[in-house]
Tab-separated table of C-alpha atoms in Angstrom:
chain	number	residue	atom	x	y	z
Y	1	MET	CA	17.169	-48.987	30.664
Y	2	GLU	CA	18.897	-52.052	31.585
Y	3	ILE	CA	17.292	-55.207	29.872
Y	4	ALA	CA	18.539	-58.570	30.831
Y	5	ILE	CA	17.905	-61.915	28.909
Y	6	ILE	CA	18.213	-64.892	31.016
Y	7	LYS	CA	20.894	-67.108	29.896
Y	8	TYR	CA	20.327	-70.696	30.140
Y	9	ASN	CA	20.662	-73.996	27.967
Y	10	ALA	CA	17.274	-73.785	26.710
Y	11	GLY	CA	17.011	-70.247	25.605
Y	12	ASN	CA	16.793	-68.921	22.285
Y	13	THR	CA	18.525	-65.722	22.983
Y	14	GLN	CA	19.935	-64.696	19.565
Y	15	SER	CA	16.732	-63.993	17.975
Y	16	VAL	CA	15.323	-62.186	20.899
Y	17	LEU	CA	18.403	-60.077	21.089
Y	18	PHE	CA	18.347	-59.186	17.451
Y	19	ALA	CA	14.556	-58.183	17.791
Y	20	LEU	CA	15.483	-55.808	20.690
Y	21	GLN	CA	18.303	-54.232	18.554
Y	22	ARG	CA	15.845	-53.747	15.618
Y	23	LEU	CA	13.781	-51.963	18.157
Y	24	GLY	CA	16.486	-49.768	19.324
Y	25	TYR	CA	17.176	-51.462	22.555
Y	26	LYS	CA	20.373	-53.074	23.815
Y	27	ALA	CA	20.234	-56.192	26.177
Y	28	VAL	CA	22.686	-58.499	28.136
Y	29	VAL	CA	22.405	-62.114	28.073
Y	30	THR	CA	23.231	-63.230	31.479
Y	31	ASP	CA	22.625	-65.890	34.344
Y	32	ASP	CA	24.233	-63.374	36.720
Y	33	LYS	CA	21.752	-63.122	39.674
Y	34	LYS	CA	22.584	-59.600	40.811
Y	35	ILE	CA	22.309	-58.296	36.976
Y	36	LEU	CA	18.982	-60.098	36.629
Y	37	SER	CA	17.679	-58.816	39.946
Y	38	ASN	CA	18.735	-55.191	39.366
Y	39	ALA	CA	17.487	-55.072	35.498
Y	40	ASP	CA	14.591	-53.051	34.666
Y	41	LYS	CA	13.077	-55.648	32.201
Y	42	VAL	CA	13.936	-59.281	32.314
Y	43	ILE	CA	13.170	-61.415	29.268
Y	44	PHE	CA	13.008	-65.174	29.668
Y	45	PRO	CA	13.237	-66.993	26.342
Y	46	GLY	CA	12.840	-70.747	25.935
Y	47	VAL	CA	12.933	-73.381	23.126
Y	48	GLY	CA	13.010	-77.158	23.502
Y	49	ASN	CA	11.789	-79.397	26.183
Y	50	ALA	CA	10.262	-77.992	29.440
Y	51	GLY	CA	11.665	-80.655	31.570
Y	52	ALA	CA	15.180	-80.163	30.445
Y	53	ALA	CA	14.729	-76.429	30.719
Y	54	MET	CA	13.507	-76.639	34.201
Y	55	GLN	CA	16.453	-78.880	35.225
Y	56	SER	CA	18.836	-76.369	33.784
Y	57	LEU	CA	17.315	-73.529	35.940
Y	58	GLN	CA	17.531	-75.679	39.130
Y	59	LEU	CA	21.074	-76.323	38.520
Y	60	THR	CA	21.935	-72.691	38.716
Y	61	GLY	CA	19.195	-71.703	41.135
Y	62	LEU	CA	17.623	-69.440	38.717
Y	63	ASP	CA	14.433	-71.408	39.668
Y	64	LYS	CA	14.316	-69.660	43.069
Y	65	LEU	CA	15.423	-66.115	41.464
Y	66	ILE	CA	12.813	-65.790	38.664
Y	67	PRO	CA	9.735	-66.131	41.042
Y	68	ALA	CA	11.043	-63.480	43.172
Y	69	LEU	CA	11.635	-60.800	40.578
Y	70	THR	CA	9.744	-57.688	40.984
Y	71	GLN	CA	10.315	-55.810	37.700
Y	72	PRO	CA	8.501	-56.567	34.418
Y	73	VAL	CA	9.309	-60.130	33.246
Y	74	LEU	CA	8.483	-61.615	29.905
Y	75	GLY	CA	8.590	-65.269	29.149
Y	76	VAL	CA	8.603	-66.165	25.330
Y	77	CYS	CA	7.370	-69.567	24.298
Y	78	VAL	CA	8.696	-72.309	26.659
Y	79	GLY	CA	9.787	-69.390	28.887
Y	80	MET	CA	5.864	-68.514	29.042
Y	81	GLN	CA	5.022	-72.258	29.850
Y	82	LEU	CA	7.684	-72.352	32.722
Y	83	LEU	CA	6.099	-69.624	34.539
Y	84	CYS	CA	3.016	-71.957	34.952
Y	85	ASN	CA	2.419	-74.652	37.588
Y	86	TYR	CA	2.876	-77.767	35.776
Y	87	SER	CA	3.708	-79.049	32.188
Y	88	GLU	CA	2.833	-82.475	30.813
Y	89	GLU	CA	5.968	-82.139	28.811
Y	90	ALA	CA	8.410	-84.657	30.795
Y	91	ASN	CA	5.791	-84.373	33.698
Y	92	THR	CA	7.626	-81.102	34.908
Y	93	ASN	CA	6.784	-78.918	37.981
Y	94	CYS	CA	7.302	-75.613	36.670
Y	95	LEU	CA	7.854	-72.152	38.429
Y	96	GLY	CA	4.377	-71.907	39.656
Y	97	ILE	CA	3.948	-68.090	39.182
Y	98	ILE	CA	0.793	-68.332	36.929
Y	99	ASN	CA	-1.926	-70.646	38.178
Y	100	THR	CA	-2.483	-72.854	35.105
Y	101	SER	CA	-0.981	-75.876	33.572
Y	102	VAL	CA	0.384	-76.733	30.188
Y	103	LYS	CA	-0.931	-79.516	28.206
Y	104	LYS	CA	0.127	-81.347	25.075
Y	105	PHE	CA	-2.149	-80.632	21.954
Y	106	VAL	CA	-4.109	-83.970	20.988
Y	107	SER	CA	-5.859	-84.251	17.686
Y	108	ALA	CA	-6.554	-86.932	14.958
Y	109	THR	CA	-6.941	-84.565	12.167
Y	110	LYS	CA	-4.713	-81.362	12.948
Y	111	LYS	CA	-1.004	-81.204	12.426
Y	112	ILE	CA	1.063	-80.984	15.805
Y	113	PRO	CA	3.327	-78.866	16.283
Y	114	HIS	CA	1.024	-76.008	15.598
Y	115	MET	CA	3.463	-74.121	13.477
Y	116	GLY	CA	2.780	-70.891	11.285
Y	117	TRP	CA	0.657	-67.789	11.455
Y	118	ASN	CA	-2.357	-67.736	13.546
Y	119	THR	CA	-4.488	-64.959	15.002
Y	120	ILE	CA	-4.946	-63.560	18.517
Y	121	TYR	CA	-7.945	-62.157	20.243
Y	122	ASN	CA	-9.760	-61.301	23.379
Y	123	PHE	CA	-7.115	-58.915	24.571
Y	124	ASN	CA	-6.990	-57.835	28.130
Y	125	SER	CA	-3.687	-56.035	28.541
Y	126	ILE	CA	-1.811	-52.909	27.843
Y	127	LEU	CA	0.935	-55.135	26.120
Y	128	LEU	CA	-1.697	-55.343	23.244
Y	129	ASP	CA	-2.052	-51.713	22.804
Y	130	GLY	CA	-1.995	-50.786	19.294
Y	131	VAL	CA	-2.390	-54.324	18.090
Y	132	LYS	CA	-5.461	-55.268	16.173
Y	133	GLN	CA	-7.849	-57.963	17.422
Y	134	HIS	CA	-7.131	-61.081	14.984
Y	135	GLU	CA	-3.841	-60.038	14.085
Y	136	PHE	CA	-1.458	-62.778	13.093
Y	137	VAL	CA	1.605	-63.825	15.161
Y	138	TYR	CA	4.065	-66.767	14.590
Y	139	TYR	CA	3.653	-70.055	16.427
Y	140	VAL	CA	5.840	-73.152	16.822
Y	141	HIS	CA	4.736	-75.453	19.787
Y	142	SER	CA	3.317	-78.803	20.848
Y	143	TYR	CA	2.164	-77.761	24.307
Y	144	TYR	CA	-0.360	-75.020	25.311
Y	145	ALA	CA	-1.378	-73.213	28.382
Y	146	ALA	CA	-5.086	-73.766	29.220
Y	147	LEU	CA	-7.274	-70.551	29.355
Y	148	CYS	CA	-7.415	-69.106	32.899
Y	149	ASN	CA	-7.790	-66.030	34.845
Y	150	ALA	CA	-4.457	-64.988	33.808
Y	151	SER	CA	-5.086	-65.163	30.082
Y	152	ILE	CA	-4.694	-61.810	28.377
Y	153	ALA	CA	-5.058	-63.131	24.729
Y	154	THR	CA	-6.494	-66.270	23.211
Y	155	THR	CA	-5.559	-68.162	20.004
Y	156	ASP	CA	-7.718	-71.017	18.585
Y	157	TYR	CA	-6.039	-74.234	17.458
Y	158	ILE	CA	-7.621	-77.550	18.089
Y	159	LEU	CA	-9.052	-75.583	21.077
Y	160	PRO	CA	-8.860	-71.987	22.388
Y	161	TYR	CA	-6.025	-71.596	24.570
Y	162	SER	CA	-3.711	-68.848	26.271
Y	163	ALA	CA	-1.972	-66.830	23.519
Y	164	MET	CA	-0.731	-64.595	26.362
Y	165	LEU	CA	-0.647	-64.667	30.139
Y	166	GLN	CA	-0.194	-62.147	32.917
Y	167	GLN	CA	0.209	-62.352	36.672
Y	168	ASP	CA	1.200	-59.113	38.385
Y	169	ASN	CA	4.769	-58.364	36.697
Y	170	PHE	CA	4.941	-61.415	34.905
Y	171	TYR	CA	3.868	-61.688	31.349
Y	172	GLY	CA	4.091	-64.375	28.813
Y	173	VAL	CA	3.797	-64.981	24.988
Y	174	GLN	CA	3.177	-68.185	23.703
Y	175	PHE	CA	3.938	-67.192	20.018
Y	176	HIS	CA	7.469	-66.121	18.870
Y	177	ALA	CA	6.936	-62.350	19.171
Y	178	GLU	CA	10.591	-61.765	17.921
Y	179	LYS	CA	9.403	-63.433	14.675
Y	180	SER	CA	5.833	-62.038	14.492
Y	181	ALA	CA	6.544	-59.068	12.203
Y	182	LYS	CA	4.898	-55.819	13.116
Y	183	ALA	CA	2.433	-57.313	15.457
Y	184	GLY	CA	5.320	-58.898	17.528
Y	185	ASP	CA	7.410	-55.812	17.473
Y	186	LYS	CA	4.504	-53.888	18.889
Y	187	ILE	CA	4.054	-56.152	21.769
Y	188	LEU	CA	7.809	-56.270	22.610
Y	189	LEU	CA	7.890	-52.547	22.543
Y	190	ASN	CA	4.796	-52.365	24.809
Y	191	PHE	CA	6.604	-54.609	27.205
Y	192	LEU	CA	9.862	-52.522	27.088
Y	193	GLN	CA	7.826	-49.271	27.625
Y	194	LEU	CA	6.007	-50.547	30.830
Y	195	THR	CA	6.743	-48.432	33.803
I	1	MET	CA	-6.883	-71.089	12.060
I	2	LEU	CA	-3.436	-71.091	10.553
I	3	ALA	CA	-2.995	-68.952	7.595
I	4	LYS	CA	-1.408	-70.443	4.304
I	5	ARG	CA	1.950	-69.181	3.760
I	6	ILE	CA	3.824	-67.402	0.937
I	7	ILE	CA	7.436	-68.255	0.877
I	8	PRO	CA	9.965	-66.265	-1.420
I	9	CYS	CA	13.129	-68.285	-2.234
I	10	LEU	CA	16.534	-66.846	-2.668
I	11	ASP	CA	19.614	-68.667	-4.074
I	12	ILE	CA	22.738	-67.572	-2.393
I	13	LYS	CA	26.417	-68.018	-3.732
I	14	ASP	CA	29.318	-66.628	-1.933
I	15	GLY	CA	26.956	-64.545	0.332
I	16	ARG	CA	25.403	-62.932	-2.714
I	17	THR	CA	22.024	-63.536	-4.264
I	18	VAL	CA	22.202	-65.296	-7.727
I	19	LYS	CA	19.862	-65.891	-10.670
I	20	GLY	CA	18.240	-62.831	-11.911
I	21	VAL	CA	16.711	-60.676	-9.103
I	22	ASN	CA	15.360	-57.401	-10.777
I	23	PHE	CA	13.827	-55.230	-8.181
I	24	VAL	CA	13.842	-51.619	-9.454
I	25	ASP	CA	14.024	-49.928	-5.996
I	26	ILE	CA	16.777	-52.046	-4.570
I	27	LYS	CA	20.229	-50.689	-5.544
I	28	ASP	CA	22.172	-53.699	-5.077
I	29	ALA	CA	19.933	-56.772	-6.091
I	30	GLY	CA	22.679	-59.048	-5.049
I	31	ASP	CA	22.590	-58.098	-1.472
I	32	PRO	CA	20.474	-60.835	0.163
I	33	VAL	CA	19.976	-58.850	3.358
I	34	ALA	CA	18.289	-56.104	1.534
I	35	LEU	CA	16.047	-58.470	-0.527
I	36	ALA	CA	15.017	-60.238	2.539
I	37	VAL	CA	13.992	-57.070	4.333
I	38	LYS	CA	11.943	-56.011	1.178
I	39	TYR	CA	10.198	-59.328	1.079
I	40	ALA	CA	9.488	-59.259	4.941
I	41	GLU	CA	7.969	-55.629	4.426
I	42	GLN	CA	5.904	-56.730	1.409
I	43	GLY	CA	4.349	-59.463	3.796
I	44	ALA	CA	6.089	-62.609	2.819
I	45	ASP	CA	5.333	-65.104	5.630
I	46	GLU	CA	8.768	-66.790	5.830
I	47	LEU	CA	11.818	-66.876	3.619
I	48	VAL	CA	13.984	-69.805	2.368
I	49	PHE	CA	17.641	-69.296	1.561
I	50	LEU	CA	19.358	-71.986	-0.644
I	51	ASP	CA	23.090	-71.788	-0.586
I	52	ILE	CA	24.818	-73.049	-3.735
I	53	THR	CA	28.390	-72.132	-2.717
I	54	ALA	CA	30.712	-75.040	-3.438
I	55	THR	CA	33.854	-73.558	-1.941
I	56	VAL	CA	35.527	-74.724	1.495
I	57	GLU	CA	34.875	-71.374	2.953
I	58	ARG	CA	31.056	-72.002	2.555
I	59	ARG	CA	30.232	-72.727	6.012
I	60	LYS	CA	31.783	-69.580	7.512
I	61	THR	CA	30.339	-67.156	4.895
I	62	LEU	CA	26.824	-68.781	5.383
I	63	ALA	CA	26.810	-68.450	9.015
I	64	THR	CA	27.916	-64.760	8.751
I	65	LEU	CA	25.058	-64.149	6.254
I	66	VAL	CA	22.518	-66.107	8.501
I	67	LYS	CA	23.514	-63.795	11.450
I	68	GLU	CA	22.959	-60.555	9.240
I	69	ILE	CA	19.577	-61.851	7.968
I	70	ALA	CA	18.551	-62.913	11.452
I	71	ALA	CA	19.442	-59.233	12.658
I	72	ALA	CA	17.447	-57.544	9.895
I	73	ILE	CA	14.200	-59.237	9.577
I	74	ASN	CA	11.269	-60.019	11.993
I	75	ILE	CA	9.887	-63.097	10.290
I	76	PRO	CA	11.161	-66.756	10.258
I	77	PHE	CA	13.479	-68.032	7.790
I	78	THR	CA	14.826	-71.392	6.618
I	79	VAL	CA	18.589	-72.019	5.452
I	80	GLY	CA	19.410	-75.131	3.119
I	81	GLY	CA	22.266	-76.196	0.970
I	82	GLY	CA	25.101	-78.617	1.658
I	83	ILE	CA	24.046	-79.218	5.385
I	84	THR	CA	25.096	-82.811	6.501
I	85	THR	CA	25.652	-82.913	10.136
I	86	VAL	CA	24.184	-81.996	13.582
I	87	LYS	CA	27.167	-79.325	13.883
I	88	ASP	CA	26.196	-77.628	10.492
I	89	VAL	CA	22.610	-77.323	11.992
I	90	GLU	CA	24.006	-76.013	15.418
I	91	LEU	CA	25.907	-73.475	13.653
I	92	LEU	CA	22.987	-71.919	11.709
I	93	LEU	CA	20.404	-72.179	14.295
I	94	HIS	CA	22.737	-70.514	16.600
I	95	ASN	CA	23.264	-67.620	14.273
I	96	GLY	CA	19.685	-66.984	14.124
I	97	ALA	CA	18.050	-69.389	11.480
I	98	ASP	CA	14.746	-70.938	12.505
I	99	LYS	CA	14.830	-73.770	10.446
I	100	ILE	CA	17.146	-75.588	8.373
I	101	SER	CA	16.711	-77.824	5.258
I	102	VAL	CA	18.347	-80.970	4.278
I	103	ASN	CA	17.973	-82.919	1.073
I	104	SER	CA	20.638	-85.421	-0.558
I	105	ALA	CA	22.487	-86.021	2.681
I	106	ALA	CA	19.298	-87.085	4.406
I	107	PHE	CA	18.426	-89.485	1.722
I	108	ARG	CA	21.674	-91.190	1.802
I	109	ASN	CA	21.674	-91.260	5.625
I	110	PRO	CA	18.149	-90.795	6.978
I	111	ASP	CA	19.654	-91.104	10.720
I	112	ILE	CA	20.873	-87.352	10.449
I	113	LEU	CA	17.066	-86.441	10.346
I	114	THR	CA	16.697	-88.350	13.684
I	115	GLN	CA	19.653	-86.714	15.108
I	116	MET	CA	18.786	-83.069	14.127
I	117	SER	CA	15.444	-83.547	15.456
I	118	ASN	CA	16.449	-85.124	18.844
I	119	ALA	CA	18.830	-82.399	19.132
I	120	PHE	CA	16.922	-79.281	18.065
I	121	GLY	CA	13.251	-80.308	17.727
I	122	SER	CA	11.524	-81.657	14.375
I	123	GLN	CA	10.034	-78.226	13.865
I	124	CYS	CA	13.258	-76.873	12.535
I	125	VAL	CA	13.932	-79.866	10.380
I	126	VAL	CA	12.737	-79.254	6.874
I	127	LEU	CA	13.322	-81.995	4.296
I	128	ALA	CA	13.616	-80.829	0.845
I	129	ILE	CA	12.803	-83.368	-2.032
I	130	ASP	CA	13.455	-82.842	-5.594
I	131	THR	CA	10.894	-85.011	-7.546
I	132	LYS	CA	10.360	-85.951	-11.000
I	133	LYS	CA	7.247	-87.917	-12.691
I	134	GLU	CA	8.716	-90.457	-15.227
I	135	ALA	CA	6.953	-92.329	-17.845
I	136	ASP	CA	5.433	-94.899	-15.613
I	137	GLY	CA	3.371	-92.308	-13.795
I	138	GLU	CA	5.383	-92.475	-10.480
I	139	TRP	CA	7.185	-89.567	-8.982
I	140	TYR	CA	10.749	-90.510	-8.292
I	141	VAL	CA	13.293	-88.901	-5.778
I	142	TYR	CA	16.289	-86.954	-7.491
I	143	LEU	CA	19.515	-86.020	-5.698
I	144	ASN	CA	22.228	-83.634	-6.079
I	145	GLY	CA	20.265	-80.660	-7.338
I	146	GLY	CA	18.178	-83.062	-9.750
I	147	ARG	CA	21.244	-84.681	-11.271
I	148	VAL	CA	20.984	-88.226	-9.806
I	149	LYS	CA	17.994	-90.393	-10.089
I	150	THR	CA	16.952	-92.817	-7.445
I	151	SER	CA	14.644	-95.804	-7.453
I	152	SER	CA	12.628	-94.329	-4.478
I	153	THR	CA	9.201	-92.996	-4.943
I	154	THR	CA	8.631	-89.623	-3.381
I	155	ILE	CA	5.814	-91.086	-1.298
I	156	GLU	CA	7.981	-93.895	0.178
I	157	TRP	CA	10.856	-91.402	1.006
I	158	ALA	CA	8.534	-88.629	2.488
I	159	THR	CA	6.709	-91.222	4.723
I	160	LYS	CA	10.223	-92.666	6.022
I	161	ALA	CA	11.728	-89.123	6.373
I	162	VAL	CA	8.756	-87.958	8.485
I	163	GLU	CA	9.133	-91.271	10.774
I	164	ALA	CA	12.898	-90.384	10.977
I	165	GLY	CA	12.146	-86.765	12.321
I	166	ALA	CA	11.646	-84.396	9.307
I	167	GLY	CA	9.078	-81.962	10.665
I	168	GLU	CA	8.131	-80.230	7.261
I	169	ILE	CA	8.537	-81.195	3.466
I	170	LEU	CA	9.599	-78.927	0.812
I	171	LEU	CA	8.576	-80.442	-2.366
I	172	THR	CA	9.856	-79.333	-5.611
I	173	SER	CA	8.627	-80.671	-8.801
I	174	MET	CA	11.448	-80.784	-11.510
I	175	ASN	CA	8.760	-81.171	-14.187
I	176	ASN	CA	6.988	-77.973	-13.178
I	177	ASP	CA	10.063	-75.980	-12.151
I	178	GLY	CA	10.642	-73.075	-14.416
I	179	THR	CA	7.553	-73.843	-16.749
I	180	LYS	CA	5.411	-71.418	-15.009
I	181	ASN	CA	2.471	-73.657	-15.791
I	182	GLY	CA	1.468	-74.287	-12.270
I	183	PHE	CA	2.482	-76.238	-9.330
I	184	ALA	CA	2.494	-80.202	-9.356
I	185	LEU	CA	-1.014	-80.600	-7.929
I	186	ASP	CA	-1.078	-84.302	-7.890
I	187	ILE	CA	1.906	-85.453	-5.862
I	188	THR	CA	1.369	-82.353	-3.578
I	189	LYS	CA	-2.106	-83.416	-2.802
I	190	ALA	CA	-0.832	-87.023	-2.253
I	191	LEU	CA	1.664	-85.834	0.299
I	192	THR	CA	-0.529	-83.515	2.091
I	193	GLY	CA	-3.228	-86.245	2.578
I	194	LEU	CA	-0.615	-88.583	3.685
I	195	LEU	CA	1.805	-86.875	6.038
I	196	GLN	CA	1.167	-85.458	9.539
I	197	VAL	CA	3.627	-82.686	8.758
I	198	PRO	CA	3.293	-79.295	6.564
I	199	VAL	CA	4.007	-79.589	2.950
I	200	ILE	CA	5.496	-76.499	1.146
I	201	ALA	CA	4.915	-76.753	-2.601
I	202	SER	CA	7.638	-75.503	-4.904
I	203	GLY	CA	8.005	-75.109	-8.762
I	204	GLY	CA	5.844	-73.976	-11.597
I	205	ALA	CA	4.291	-70.907	-10.162
I	206	GLY	CA	3.489	-68.561	-12.992
I	207	ASN	CA	0.307	-66.705	-12.006
I	208	MET	CA	-1.734	-66.020	-8.913
I	209	GLN	CA	-4.405	-68.663	-9.838
I	210	HIS	CA	-1.625	-71.270	-9.664
I	211	PHE	CA	-1.233	-70.381	-5.933
I	212	LYS	CA	-4.981	-70.719	-5.440
I	213	ASP	CA	-5.003	-74.090	-7.014
I	214	VAL	CA	-2.116	-75.558	-4.878
I	215	PHE	CA	-3.849	-74.217	-1.710
I	216	VAL	CA	-7.509	-75.391	-2.749
I	217	GLN	CA	-6.835	-78.485	-4.835
I	218	ALA	CA	-3.528	-79.856	-3.092
I	219	ASN	CA	-4.123	-78.514	0.256
I	220	ALA	CA	-0.553	-77.260	0.340
I	221	ASP	CA	0.549	-75.589	3.730
I	222	ALA	CA	2.576	-73.132	2.032
I	223	ALA	CA	3.864	-72.149	-1.517
I	224	LEU	CA	7.350	-71.280	-2.495
I	225	ALA	CA	8.441	-69.350	-5.510
I	226	ALA	CA	11.461	-67.410	-6.688
I	227	SER	CA	11.659	-65.865	-10.120
I	228	ILE	CA	8.046	-64.462	-10.328
I	229	PHE	CA	8.749	-62.637	-7.030
I	230	HIS	CA	12.355	-61.499	-7.930
I	231	PHE	CA	11.118	-60.158	-11.420
I	232	GLY	CA	8.258	-58.496	-9.894
I	233	GLU	CA	5.823	-60.392	-11.976
I	234	ILE	CA	3.658	-61.040	-9.024
I	235	ALA	CA	3.797	-58.625	-6.010
I	236	ILE	CA	3.276	-60.361	-2.757
I	237	PRO	CA	0.646	-57.879	-1.379
I	238	ASP	CA	-1.493	-58.398	-4.662
I	239	LEU	CA	-1.078	-62.094	-4.361
I	240	LYS	CA	-2.207	-62.333	-0.711
I	241	HIS	CA	-5.155	-60.058	-1.504
I	242	TYR	CA	-6.205	-62.247	-4.544
I	243	LEU	CA	-5.847	-65.416	-2.349
I	244	GLN	CA	-7.943	-63.797	0.531
I	245	GLU	CA	-10.678	-62.766	-1.957
I	246	ASN	CA	-10.781	-66.524	-2.870
I	247	ASP	CA	-11.489	-67.457	0.689
I	248	ILE	CA	-7.956	-68.710	1.467
I	249	LEU	CA	-6.851	-67.449	4.992
I	250	MET	CA	-3.753	-65.062	4.505
I	251	ARG	CA	-2.034	-62.962	6.892
I	252	ILE	CA	-2.562	-59.479	5.703
């Protein structure tokens, strides 16, 4: 199986690559459109600012390629947010694959970013097979995707929001599955084993 | 709800763990990667590696070690010790560290906190503060591993550092460190009540009740300890079950 990790200037590729290695999978980190189009699985990581990340994708034309992919694609953290319509972060129009918007957490009492281990529930995807309801996963983020028809798992912080999303062959995890101990490993494995 | 975090800390010198580590079932107790894996399996929520190497080869050795750790564990980790520039941070993050911690260098030049948080986000910039309560009842900031006293109070410095870009505070009480008499509840509570960023309490853990106290009474977001974990005096699964039974949210 060919696994490709999308290379661009906002990718947290090293941690994802290591997680795949621990699970016994090899992957290539690439921005080569042909390799990405032909891969069996594509992982779309992301850290940092959604606006800068979109700009980077636009410069290389990956913003056109990604929505056209037909194999399973997994967006992680900002990678997931970029799959959505719009992000309040830097007022960014994203890839528009998943019909929801990404908003900034607002709270007078809760700390932002939302950082640490929180629980996921309301599962609705085979990506969560073998994961317990209310299992803990590791989060670091200040923006969240609102709940919508594509939500396949929920987390509560300040308000309930999309922990995971799915639209057709596009999947997204807001938390860092690659740093989420056994639960994260299981979700990654489920993604890699999608047929 | 966010879980409270339990964080073992490993001191590293020349790529090896130092200061008595005594795990019966680890063959090479000096191997930080083996220890890290052990702690991750036991349910540690995060790890901190503090590099105390003084040689010029330090940066390269540490980067190599960070890469090995990142490849081996599936939980986040922080690396600290001798970090002074954005380039230092970039090298460690690039090799797989999730956060870095800075101490004396940030006190001398708070602008580096701004540079680091602008470059990588404040969530990966941990400010470590060594603090000591003096006869006047104030908690002062100490530098260079506790050898140099400053005239700044911990509250003043922490407030300024968060404004500058620190995303988390790792607070070590020199009065409590090594005593096993419990964490410094008063200064921890003062900081958690004041700051908008998480506070990791460090120094003084001797029994499970001490962890409960620092979470319940001082509202710490995380608690860090070294020797009681290294010597197996408290096992992490036992600690987390104890805390959960005491109504503290734990990842179990």
